[in-house]
PDB file of N, CA and C in Angstrom:
ATOM      1  N   MET A   1     109.053 -36.075  17.106  1.00 55.00           N
ATOM      2  CA  MET A   1     108.213 -37.182  17.354  1.00 55.00           C
ATOM      3  C   MET A   1     107.236 -36.002  16.775  1.00 55.00           C
ATOM      4  N   ARG A   2     106.560 -36.597  15.967  1.00 62.00           N
ATOM      5  CA  ARG A   2     105.165 -35.998  15.190  1.00 62.00           C
ATOM      6  C   ARG A   2     104.690 -37.296  15.250  1.00 62.00           C
ATOM      7  N   ARG A   3     103.324 -36.634  16.016  1.00 64.00           N
ATOM      8  CA  ARG A   3     101.941 -37.746  15.758  1.00 64.00           C
ATOM      9  C   ARG A   3     100.652 -37.259  14.726  1.00 64.00           C
ATOM     10  N   ARG A   4     100.109 -38.544  14.729  1.00 64.00           N
ATOM     11  CA  ARG A   4      99.099 -38.020  12.933  1.00 64.00           C
ATOM     12  C   ARG A   4      97.703 -38.696  14.353  1.00 64.00           C
ATOM     13  N   LEU A   5      97.150 -37.744  14.593  1.00 60.00           N
ATOM     14  CA  LEU A   5      95.465 -38.022  14.538  1.00 60.00           C
ATOM     15  C   LEU A   5      94.913 -38.597  13.949  1.00 60.00           C
ATOM     16  N   GLY A   6      94.439 -38.580  11.687  1.00 64.00           N
ATOM     17  CA  GLY A   6      93.668 -38.957  11.274  1.00 64.00           C
ATOM     18  C   GLY A   6      93.055 -37.918  11.020  1.00 64.00           C
ATOM     19  N   GLY A   7      92.105 -38.748   9.705  1.00 64.00           N
ATOM     20  CA  GLY A   7      90.665 -37.942   9.407  1.00 64.00           C
ATOM     21  C   GLY A   7      90.613 -37.109  10.431  1.00 64.00           C
ATOM     22  N   LEU A   8      90.442 -35.907  10.022  1.00 62.00           N
ATOM     23  CA  LEU A   8      89.356 -34.753  11.857  1.00 62.00           C
ATOM     24  C   LEU A   8      88.644 -34.099  10.550  1.00 62.00           C
ATOM     25  N   ALA A   9      86.761 -34.105  10.941  1.00 64.00           N
ATOM     26  CA  ALA A   9      85.484 -34.032  10.212  1.00 64.00           C
ATOM     27  C   ALA A   9      85.493 -32.481  11.056  1.00 64.00           C
ATOM     28  N   VAL A  10      85.327 -31.705  10.283  1.00 71.00           N
ATOM     29  CA  VAL A  10      84.014 -29.998  10.818  1.00 71.00           C
ATOM     30  C   VAL A  10      83.157 -30.300  10.016  1.00 71.00           C
ATOM     31  N   ARG A  11      81.712 -30.074  10.866  1.00 70.00           N
ATOM     32  CA  ARG A  11      80.754 -29.906  10.364  1.00 70.00           C
ATOM     33  C   ARG A  11      80.209 -28.721  10.576  1.00 70.00           C
ATOM     34  N   ASP A  12      79.172 -27.883   9.336  1.00 74.00           N
ATOM     35  CA  ASP A  12      78.512 -26.470  10.328  1.00 74.00           C
ATOM     36  C   ASP A  12      77.318 -27.784  10.695  1.00 74.00           C
ATOM     37  N   ALA A  13      76.917 -28.182  10.377  1.00 74.00           N
ATOM     38  CA  ALA A  13      75.694 -29.206  10.866  1.00 74.00           C
ATOM     39  C   ALA A  13      75.328 -30.454  10.730  1.00 74.00           C
ATOM     40  N   ALA A  14      74.101 -31.564  11.285  1.00 72.00           N
ATOM     41  CA  ALA A  14      75.005 -32.581  10.557  1.00 72.00           C
ATOM     42  C   ALA A  14      73.486 -32.721   9.830  1.00 72.00           C
ATOM     43  N   THR A  15      73.970 -33.530   8.996  1.00 80.00           N
ATOM     44  CA  THR A  15      72.825 -33.762   7.668  1.00 80.00           C
ATOM     45  C   THR A  15      72.502 -35.262   7.306  1.00 80.00           C
ATOM     46  N   THR A  16      70.628 -35.512   7.411  1.00 84.00           N
ATOM     47  CA  THR A  16      70.621 -37.080   7.642  1.00 84.00           C
ATOM     48  C   THR A  16      69.986 -37.141   6.059  1.00 84.00           C
ATOM     49  N   PRO A  17      70.647 -38.384   5.408  1.00 86.00           N
ATOM     50  CA  PRO A  17      70.593 -39.452   4.227  1.00 86.00           C
ATOM     51  C   PRO A  17      69.084 -38.510   4.268  1.00 86.00           C
ATOM     52  N   ALA A  18      68.990 -38.932   3.383  1.00 84.00           N
ATOM     53  CA  ALA A  18      67.598 -38.490   1.832  1.00 84.00           C
ATOM     54  C   ALA A  18      66.952 -39.898   2.056  1.00 84.00           C
ATOM     55  N   ALA A  19      65.563 -40.586   2.788  1.00 81.00           N
ATOM     56  CA  ALA A  19      64.984 -42.019   2.622  1.00 81.00           C
ATOM     57  C   ALA A  19      64.485 -42.477   1.737  1.00 81.00           C
ATOM     58  N   ARG A  20      64.916 -44.216   2.045  1.00 79.00           N
ATOM     59  CA  ARG A  20      64.642 -44.544   0.335  1.00 79.00           C
ATOM     60  C   ARG A  20      63.403 -45.066   0.627  1.00 79.00           C
ATOM     61  N   THR A  21      63.131 -44.533  -1.436  1.00 82.00           N
ATOM     62  CA  THR A  21      61.986 -45.461  -1.000  1.00 82.00           C
ATOM     63  C   THR A  21      61.402 -46.462  -2.610  1.00 82.00           C
ATOM     64  N   ASP A  22      62.158 -47.482  -2.721  1.00 91.00           N
ATOM     65  CA  ASP A  22      62.404 -48.073  -3.208  1.00 91.00           C
ATOM     66  C   ASP A  22      62.797 -49.145  -3.095  1.00 91.00           C
ATOM     67  N   LEU A  23      62.856 -49.933  -2.244  1.00 95.00           N
ATOM     68  CA  LEU A  23      63.199 -50.977  -1.932  1.00 95.00           C
ATOM     69  C   LEU A  23      62.509 -51.670  -2.280  1.00 95.00           C
ATOM     70  N   ARG A  24      62.526 -52.781  -2.893  1.00 96.00           N
ATOM     71  CA  ARG A  24      62.376 -53.360  -3.621  1.00 96.00           C
ATOM     72  C   ARG A  24      63.044 -55.013  -3.512  1.00 96.00           C
ATOM     73  N   ILE A  25      62.046 -56.722  -3.248  1.00 96.00           N
ATOM     74  CA  ILE A  25      62.433 -57.659  -3.787  1.00 96.00           C
ATOM     75  C   ILE A  25      63.258 -57.734  -5.370  1.00 96.00           C
ATOM     76  N   THR A  26      63.673 -58.877  -5.376  1.00 96.00           N
ATOM     77  CA  THR A  26      64.504 -58.307  -7.151  1.00 96.00           C
ATOM     78  C   THR A  26      64.179 -59.971  -7.682  1.00 96.00           C
ATOM     79  N   ASP A  27      64.157 -61.269  -6.332  1.00 94.00           N
ATOM     80  CA  ASP A  27      64.485 -62.455  -6.707  1.00 94.00           C
ATOM     81  C   ASP A  27      64.110 -62.972  -4.912  1.00 94.00           C
ATOM     82  N   ALA A  28      63.132 -64.248  -4.659  1.00 93.00           N
ATOM     83  CA  ALA A  28      63.324 -64.835  -4.915  1.00 93.00           C
ATOM     84  C   ALA A  28      63.301 -66.694  -4.275  1.00 93.00           C
ATOM     85  N   ASP A  29      63.775 -67.643  -4.457  1.00 93.00           N
ATOM     86  CA  ASP A  29      63.543 -68.572  -3.556  1.00 93.00           C
ATOM     87  C   ASP A  29      63.814 -69.011  -2.379  1.00 93.00           C
ATOM     88  N   GLY A  30      62.736 -69.554  -2.021  1.00 86.00           N
ATOM     89  CA  GLY A  30      61.979 -70.552  -0.482  1.00 86.00           C
ATOM     90  C   GLY A  30      62.249 -68.495   0.775  1.00 86.00           C
ATOM     91  N   GLY A  31      63.137 -69.297   1.143  1.00 89.00           N
ATOM     92  CA  GLY A  31      63.918 -67.688   2.797  1.00 89.00           C
ATOM     93  C   GLY A  31      64.777 -67.685   1.469  1.00 89.00           C
ATOM     94  N   SER A  32      65.383 -67.547   0.816  1.00 96.00           N
ATOM     95  CA  SER A  32      66.608 -66.761   0.284  1.00 96.00           C
ATOM     96  C   SER A  32      65.799 -65.376  -0.715  1.00 96.00           C
ATOM     97  N   LEU A  33      66.271 -64.119  -0.302  1.00 96.00           N
ATOM     98  CA  LEU A  33      65.367 -63.306  -0.653  1.00 96.00           C
ATOM     99  C   LEU A  33      67.112 -62.055  -0.962  1.00 96.00           C
ATOM    100  N   ARG A  34      66.838 -61.324  -2.142  1.00 98.00           N
ATOM    101  CA  ARG A  34      67.736 -60.949  -2.948  1.00 98.00           C
ATOM    102  C   ARG A  34      66.972 -59.219  -3.270  1.00 98.00           C
ATOM    103  N   PHE A  35      67.220 -58.648  -2.170  1.00 97.00           N
ATOM    104  CA  PHE A  35      66.824 -56.397  -2.302  1.00 97.00           C
ATOM    105  C   PHE A  35      67.674 -56.156  -2.900  1.00 97.00           C
ATOM    106  N   ALA A  36      67.053 -55.020  -3.562  1.00 97.00           N
ATOM    107  CA  ALA A  36      67.929 -53.789  -3.908  1.00 97.00           C
ATOM    108  C   ALA A  36      66.883 -52.679  -4.181  1.00 97.00           C
ATOM    109  N   TRP A  37      67.915 -50.959  -4.254  1.00 95.00           N
ATOM    110  CA  TRP A  37      67.535 -49.688  -4.238  1.00 95.00           C
ATOM    111  C   TRP A  37      68.247 -49.308  -5.037  1.00 95.00           C
ATOM    112  N   GLN A  38      67.846 -48.003  -5.156  1.00 93.00           N
ATOM    113  CA  GLN A  38      68.400 -47.094  -5.922  1.00 93.00           C
ATOM    114  C   GLN A  38      69.385 -46.376  -4.435  1.00 93.00           C
ATOM    115  N   ALA A  39      70.724 -45.452  -5.066  1.00 89.00           N
ATOM    116  CA  ALA A  39      71.540 -45.430  -4.068  1.00 89.00           C
ATOM    117  C   ALA A  39      71.176 -44.273  -3.468  1.00 89.00           C
ATOM    118  N   ALA A  40      71.254 -43.677  -2.021  1.00 85.00           N
ATOM    119  CA  ALA A  40      70.446 -42.392  -1.621  1.00 85.00           C
ATOM    120  C   ALA A  40      71.691 -40.908  -2.096  1.00 85.00           C
ATOM    121  N   PRO A  41      70.930 -39.850  -1.734  1.00 84.00           N
ATOM    122  CA  PRO A  41      72.439 -39.194  -2.568  1.00 84.00           C
ATOM    123  C   PRO A  41      72.874 -38.583  -1.474  1.00 84.00           C
ATOM    124  N   GLY A  42      73.879 -37.551  -1.766  1.00 79.00           N
ATOM    125  CA  GLY A  42      74.906 -37.342  -0.495  1.00 79.00           C
ATOM    126  C   GLY A  42      75.623 -38.501  -0.342  1.00 79.00           C
ATOM    127  N   PRO A  43      76.398 -37.405   1.085  1.00 84.00           N
ATOM    128  CA  PRO A  43      77.493 -39.061   1.728  1.00 84.00           C
ATOM    129  C   PRO A  43      76.611 -39.991   2.277  1.00 84.00           C
ATOM    130  N   VAL A  44      76.437 -41.152   2.239  1.00 89.00           N
ATOM    131  CA  VAL A  44      75.896 -42.893   3.201  1.00 89.00           C
ATOM    132  C   VAL A  44      77.348 -43.113   3.374  1.00 89.00           C
ATOM    133  N   ARG A  45      76.989 -43.461   4.146  1.00 91.00           N
ATOM    134  CA  ARG A  45      78.234 -44.260   5.437  1.00 91.00           C
ATOM    135  C   ARG A  45      77.587 -46.030   5.273  1.00 91.00           C
ATOM    136  N   HIS A  46      76.576 -46.273   4.926  1.00 94.00           N
ATOM    137  CA  HIS A  46      75.767 -47.618   4.686  1.00 94.00           C
ATOM    138  C   HIS A  46      74.311 -47.737   5.286  1.00 94.00           C
ATOM    139  N   TYR A  47      74.128 -48.487   4.785  1.00 96.00           N
ATOM    140  CA  TYR A  47      71.924 -48.630   4.221  1.00 96.00           C
ATOM    141  C   TYR A  47      72.520 -50.623   5.733  1.00 96.00           C
ATOM    142  N   GLU A  48      71.360 -50.375   6.850  1.00 97.00           N
ATOM    143  CA  GLU A  48      70.224 -51.591   7.414  1.00 97.00           C
ATOM    144  C   GLU A  48      69.725 -52.388   6.792  1.00 97.00           C
ATOM    145  N   LEU A  49      68.864 -53.239   6.682  1.00 97.00           N
ATOM    146  CA  LEU A  49      68.148 -53.697   6.496  1.00 97.00           C
ATOM    147  C   LEU A  49      67.584 -55.031   7.585  1.00 97.00           C
ATOM    148  N   HIS A  50      66.264 -54.698   8.196  1.00 98.00           N
ATOM    149  CA  HIS A  50      66.002 -55.039   9.128  1.00 98.00           C
ATOM    150  C   HIS A  50      64.585 -55.495   8.378  1.00 98.00           C
ATOM    151  N   ARG A  51      64.054 -56.547  10.538  1.00 97.00           N
ATOM    152  CA  ARG A  51      63.007 -57.705   8.958  1.00 97.00           C
ATOM    153  C   ARG A  51      61.816 -57.050  10.674  1.00 97.00           C
ATOM    154  N   ILE A  52      60.310 -56.750  10.378  1.00 96.00           N
ATOM    155  CA  ILE A  52      59.681 -56.231  11.222  1.00 96.00           C
ATOM    156  C   ILE A  52      59.249 -57.495  11.540  1.00 96.00           C
ATOM    157  N   LEU A  53      59.057 -57.853  13.096  1.00 94.00           N
ATOM    158  CA  LEU A  53      58.565 -58.837  13.120  1.00 94.00           C
ATOM    159  C   LEU A  53      57.297 -59.233  13.552  1.00 94.00           C
ATOM    160  N   PRO A  54      56.061 -59.763  13.829  1.00 93.00           N
ATOM    161  CA  PRO A  54      54.411 -59.450  13.980  1.00 93.00           C
ATOM    162  C   PRO A  54      54.892 -58.821  15.259  1.00 93.00           C
ATOM    163  N   ASP A  55      55.553 -59.179  16.746  1.00 92.00           N
ATOM    164  CA  ASP A  55      54.654 -58.201  17.097  1.00 92.00           C
ATOM    165  C   ASP A  55      55.722 -56.796  17.110  1.00 92.00           C
ATOM    166  N   GLY A  56      56.054 -56.265  15.976  1.00 92.00           N
ATOM    167  CA  GLY A  56      56.361 -54.861  15.924  1.00 92.00           C
ATOM    168  C   GLY A  56      58.387 -54.655  16.050  1.00 92.00           C
ATOM    169  N   THR A  57      59.152 -55.790  17.031  1.00 95.00           N
ATOM    170  CA  THR A  57      60.294 -55.279  17.012  1.00 95.00           C
ATOM    171  C   THR A  57      61.308 -56.356  15.445  1.00 95.00           C
ATOM    172  N   ARG A  58      62.303 -55.126  15.823  1.00 95.00           N
ATOM    173  CA  ARG A  58      63.133 -55.138  14.586  1.00 95.00           C
ATOM    174  C   ARG A  58      64.166 -56.180  14.278  1.00 95.00           C
ATOM    175  N   ARG A  59      64.498 -56.991  13.876  1.00 96.00           N
ATOM    176  CA  ARG A  59      65.428 -58.437  14.371  1.00 96.00           C
ATOM    177  C   ARG A  59      65.998 -57.808  12.777  1.00 96.00           C
ATOM    178  N   PHE A  60      68.279 -57.107  12.645  1.00 97.00           N
ATOM    179  CA  PHE A  60      68.728 -56.938  12.848  1.00 97.00           C
ATOM    180  C   PHE A  60      69.231 -58.355  10.840  1.00 97.00           C
ATOM    181  N   LEU A  61      69.278 -58.058   9.814  1.00 97.00           N
ATOM    182  CA  LEU A  61      69.995 -58.998   9.022  1.00 97.00           C
ATOM    183  C   LEU A  61      70.650 -58.773   8.237  1.00 97.00           C
ATOM    184  N   GLY A  62      71.400 -57.333   7.856  1.00 97.00           N
ATOM    185  CA  GLY A  62      72.759 -57.291   7.410  1.00 97.00           C
ATOM    186  C   GLY A  62      72.996 -55.875   7.140  1.00 97.00           C
ATOM    187  N   GLY A  63      74.140 -55.009   7.439  1.00 96.00           N
ATOM    188  CA  GLY A  63      74.491 -54.059   6.361  1.00 96.00           C
ATOM    189  C   GLY A  63      75.095 -54.483   5.699  1.00 96.00           C
ATOM    190  N   THR A  64      75.299 -53.238   4.516  1.00 96.00           N
ATOM    191  CA  THR A  64      76.011 -52.979   3.527  1.00 96.00           C
ATOM    192  C   THR A  64      75.615 -51.016   2.887  1.00 96.00           C
ATOM    193  N   CYS A  65      77.287 -51.361   2.177  1.00 94.00           N
ATOM    194  CA  CYS A  65      77.625 -49.857   1.663  1.00 94.00           C
ATOM    195  C   CYS A  65      77.387 -49.616  -0.129  1.00 94.00           C
ATOM    196  N   GLN A  66      76.546 -50.750  -0.830  1.00 94.00           N
ATOM    197  CA  GLN A  66      75.853 -51.939  -1.840  1.00 94.00           C
ATOM    198  C   GLN A  66      74.598 -51.137  -2.101  1.00 94.00           C
ATOM    199  N   SER A  67      74.327 -51.311  -3.402  1.00 94.00           N
ATOM    200  CA  SER A  67      72.639 -51.072  -3.213  1.00 94.00           C
ATOM    201  C   SER A  67      72.054 -52.310  -3.609  1.00 94.00           C
ATOM    202  N   ALA A  68      72.202 -53.519  -2.939  1.00 96.00           N
ATOM    203  CA  ALA A  68      71.697 -54.422  -3.034  1.00 96.00           C
ATOM    204  C   ALA A  68      72.204 -55.862  -1.678  1.00 96.00           C
ATOM    205  N   TYR A  69      71.025 -56.615  -1.120  1.00 97.00           N
ATOM    206  CA  TYR A  69      71.502 -57.187  -0.400  1.00 97.00           C
ATOM    207  C   TYR A  69      71.164 -58.374  -0.853  1.00 97.00           C
ATOM    208  N   TYR A  70      71.534 -59.840  -0.471  1.00 97.00           N
ATOM    209  CA  TYR A  70      70.737 -61.297  -0.129  1.00 97.00           C
ATOM    210  C   TYR A  70      71.219 -61.490   1.295  1.00 97.00           C
ATOM    211  N   VAL A  71      70.176 -62.372   1.101  1.00 96.00           N
ATOM    212  CA  VAL A  71      69.575 -63.219   2.630  1.00 96.00           C
ATOM    213  C   VAL A  71      69.000 -64.353   3.185  1.00 96.00           C
ATOM    214  N   GLY A  72      69.507 -64.959   2.760  1.00 95.00           N
ATOM    215  CA  GLY A  72      69.284 -66.599   2.803  1.00 95.00           C
ATOM    216  C   GLY A  72      68.947 -67.279   4.062  1.00 95.00           C
ATOM    217  N   GLY A  73      67.691 -68.387   4.508  1.00 93.00           N
ATOM    218  CA  GLY A  73      67.798 -69.190   5.430  1.00 93.00           C
ATOM    219  C   GLY A  73      66.020 -68.507   6.335  1.00 93.00           C
ATOM    220  N   LEU A  74      65.637 -67.287   5.241  1.00 94.00           N
ATOM    221  CA  LEU A  74      64.337 -66.784   5.623  1.00 94.00           C
ATOM    222  C   LEU A  74      63.633 -67.560   5.971  1.00 94.00           C
ATOM    223  N   SER A  75      62.486 -67.447   7.824  1.00 93.00           N
ATOM    224  CA  SER A  75      61.043 -68.487   6.921  1.00 93.00           C
ATOM    225  C   SER A  75      59.710 -67.705   8.090  1.00 93.00           C
ATOM    226  N   ALA A  76      58.922 -68.315   7.711  1.00 92.00           N
ATOM    227  CA  ALA A  76      57.681 -67.427   7.978  1.00 92.00           C
ATOM    228  C   ALA A  76      57.508 -67.961   9.214  1.00 92.00           C
ATOM    229  N   GLU A  77      57.194 -66.558  10.592  1.00 91.00           N
ATOM    230  CA  GLU A  77      56.571 -67.123  11.681  1.00 91.00           C
ATOM    231  C   GLU A  77      55.818 -66.791  12.085  1.00 91.00           C
ATOM    232  N   PRO A  78      55.580 -67.432  12.981  1.00 90.00           N
ATOM    233  CA  PRO A  78      53.696 -68.527  13.610  1.00 90.00           C
ATOM    234  C   PRO A  78      53.390 -67.323  12.997  1.00 90.00           C
ATOM    235  N   ASP A  79      51.662 -67.705  12.230  1.00 86.00           N
ATOM    236  CA  ASP A  79      50.729 -67.280  11.995  1.00 86.00           C
ATOM    237  C   ASP A  79      51.358 -65.862  10.698  1.00 86.00           C
ATOM    238  N   GLU A  80      51.817 -66.107  10.061  1.00 89.00           N
ATOM    239  CA  GLU A  80      52.744 -64.681   9.451  1.00 89.00           C
ATOM    240  C   GLU A  80      52.164 -65.107   8.017  1.00 89.00           C
ATOM    241  N   SER A  81      51.634 -64.334   6.936  1.00 92.00           N
ATOM    242  CA  SER A  81      52.115 -64.513   5.692  1.00 92.00           C
ATOM    243  C   SER A  81      52.680 -64.061   4.856  1.00 92.00           C
ATOM    244  N   SER A  82      52.745 -62.187   5.728  1.00 94.00           N
ATOM    245  CA  SER A  82      53.769 -61.944   4.661  1.00 94.00           C
ATOM    246  C   SER A  82      55.187 -61.264   6.122  1.00 94.00           C
ATOM    247  N   ALA A  83      55.686 -61.352   5.023  1.00 95.00           N
ATOM    248  CA  ALA A  83      57.181 -60.459   6.045  1.00 95.00           C
ATOM    249  C   ALA A  83      57.354 -59.231   5.444  1.00 95.00           C
ATOM    250  N   ARG A  84      57.743 -59.084   6.467  1.00 96.00           N
ATOM    251  CA  ARG A  84      58.100 -57.206   6.472  1.00 96.00           C
ATOM    252  C   ARG A  84      59.504 -56.523   6.635  1.00 96.00           C
ATOM    253  N   PHE A  85      60.063 -55.337   6.206  1.00 97.00           N
ATOM    254  CA  PHE A  85      61.621 -55.953   5.754  1.00 97.00           C
ATOM    255  C   PHE A  85      61.253 -53.971   5.365  1.00 97.00           C
ATOM    256  N   GLU A  86      62.547 -53.937   6.212  1.00 97.00           N
ATOM    257  CA  GLU A  86      63.372 -52.313   6.632  1.00 97.00           C
ATOM    258  C   GLU A  86      64.488 -51.417   5.507  1.00 97.00           C
ATOM    259  N   LEU A  87      64.425 -50.610   5.995  1.00 96.00           N
ATOM    260  CA  LEU A  87      65.855 -50.272   5.285  1.00 96.00           C
ATOM    261  C   LEU A  87      66.082 -49.235   5.483  1.00 96.00           C
ATOM    262  N   ARG A  88      67.672 -48.752   6.243  1.00 95.00           N
ATOM    263  CA  ARG A  88      67.266 -47.309   6.466  1.00 95.00           C
ATOM    264  C   ARG A  88      69.187 -46.628   6.199  1.00 95.00           C
ATOM    265  N   ALA A  89      69.013 -45.098   5.736  1.00 95.00           N
ATOM    266  CA  ALA A  89      70.429 -44.878   4.744  1.00 95.00           C
ATOM    267  C   ALA A  89      70.999 -44.534   5.449  1.00 95.00           C
ATOM    268  N   VAL A  90      72.338 -44.635   6.744  1.00 94.00           N
ATOM    269  CA  VAL A  90      73.003 -44.400   7.877  1.00 94.00           C
ATOM    270  C   VAL A  90      73.612 -43.393   6.739  1.00 94.00           C
ATOM    271  N   GLY A  91      74.627 -42.060   7.257  1.00 90.00           N
ATOM    272  CA  GLY A  91      74.916 -40.950   7.193  1.00 90.00           C
ATOM    273  C   GLY A  91      76.293 -41.311   7.903  1.00 90.00           C
ATOM    274  N   GLU A  92      77.004 -40.036   7.764  1.00 85.00           N
ATOM    275  CA  GLU A  92      78.538 -40.170   7.745  1.00 85.00           C
ATOM    276  C   GLU A  92      78.619 -39.795   9.182  1.00 85.00           C
ATOM    277  N   LEU A  93      77.768 -38.962  10.019  1.00 85.00           N
ATOM    278  CA  LEU A  93      77.824 -39.370  11.144  1.00 85.00           C
ATOM    279  C   LEU A  93      77.102 -39.648  12.488  1.00 85.00           C
ATOM    280  N   TYR A  94      76.428 -40.897  11.358  1.00 89.00           N
ATOM    281  CA  TYR A  94      75.749 -41.882  12.197  1.00 89.00           C
ATOM    282  C   TYR A  94      74.248 -41.686  12.368  1.00 89.00           C
ATOM    283  N   ASN A  95      73.755 -40.644  12.345  1.00 90.00           N
ATOM    284  CA  ASN A  95      72.263 -39.667  11.983  1.00 90.00           C
ATOM    285  C   ASN A  95      71.185 -40.743  10.576  1.00 90.00           C
ATOM    286  N   VAL A  96      70.234 -41.580  10.625  1.00 92.00           N
ATOM    287  CA  VAL A  96      69.483 -42.390   9.756  1.00 92.00           C
ATOM    288  C   VAL A  96      68.431 -41.837   9.031  1.00 92.00           C
ATOM    289  N   ALA A  97      68.332 -42.165   8.092  1.00 92.00           N
ATOM    290  CA  ALA A  97      67.234 -41.879   7.369  1.00 92.00           C
ATOM    291  C   ALA A  97      65.610 -42.862   8.020  1.00 92.00           C
ATOM    292  N   GLY A  98      64.800 -41.855   7.209  1.00 92.00           N
ATOM    293  CA  GLY A  98      63.305 -42.795   7.715  1.00 92.00           C
ATOM    294  C   GLY A  98      63.627 -44.093   7.008  1.00 92.00           C
ATOM    295  N   PRO A  99      63.010 -44.680   7.370  1.00 94.00           N
ATOM    296  CA  PRO A  99      62.887 -46.430   6.195  1.00 94.00           C
ATOM    297  C   PRO A  99      61.822 -46.939   5.214  1.00 94.00           C
ATOM    298  N   ALA A 100      62.088 -47.061   4.279  1.00 94.00           N
ATOM    299  CA  ALA A 100      61.872 -47.255   2.874  1.00 94.00           C
ATOM    300  C   ALA A 100      61.148 -49.522   3.752  1.00 94.00           C
ATOM    301  N   THR A 101      60.058 -49.528   2.850  1.00 95.00           N
ATOM    302  CA  THR A 101      59.521 -50.849   3.541  1.00 95.00           C
ATOM    303  C   THR A 101      59.077 -51.926   1.613  1.00 95.00           C
ATOM    304  N   THR A 102      58.760 -52.380   2.272  1.00 96.00           N
ATOM    305  CA  THR A 102      58.440 -53.779   1.049  1.00 96.00           C
ATOM    306  C   THR A 102      58.377 -54.840   2.444  1.00 96.00           C
ATOM    307  N   SER A 103      57.268 -55.527   1.777  1.00 95.00           N
ATOM    308  CA  SER A 103      56.415 -57.243   1.830  1.00 95.00           C
ATOM    309  C   SER A 103      57.220 -58.090   0.848  1.00 95.00           C
ATOM    310  N   HIS A 104      57.134 -59.601   1.505  1.00 95.00           N
ATOM    311  CA  HIS A 104      56.983 -60.652   0.876  1.00 95.00           C
ATOM    312  C   HIS A 104      56.457 -61.614   1.276  1.00 95.00           C
ATOM    313  N   SER A 105      55.389 -62.427   0.791  1.00 93.00           N
ATOM    314  CA  SER A 105      54.612 -63.284   1.095  1.00 93.00           C
ATOM    315  C   SER A 105      54.800 -64.823   0.830  1.00 93.00           C
ATOM    316  N   TRP A 106      54.174 -65.095   1.820  1.00 86.00           N
ATOM    317  CA  TRP A 106      55.550 -66.369   2.217  1.00 86.00           C
ATOM    318  C   TRP A 106      54.397 -67.926   1.304  1.00 86.00           C
TER     319      TRP A 106
END
């Protein structure tokens, strides 16, 4: 009887993806925003997009393997004149790069 374990990854060191610096909003229609960025060099598992709330907490908006993401149905929080967003690249071993940030005025 044969068993298969699948692909086994052996690494000498865990590498963290490069932090993105080019996060931008390419289209905005009310509370619907389209984000875009350049792909990080090297092996990247996916990207995670968060909204930074006025109290400093983060709200997860979504994850993607692409270099763009569309979010609909956003609205301003009480006493918020602009929303802040953060994008992080996640590596093969789930290590996270530093954030790229952008903002959108309501």
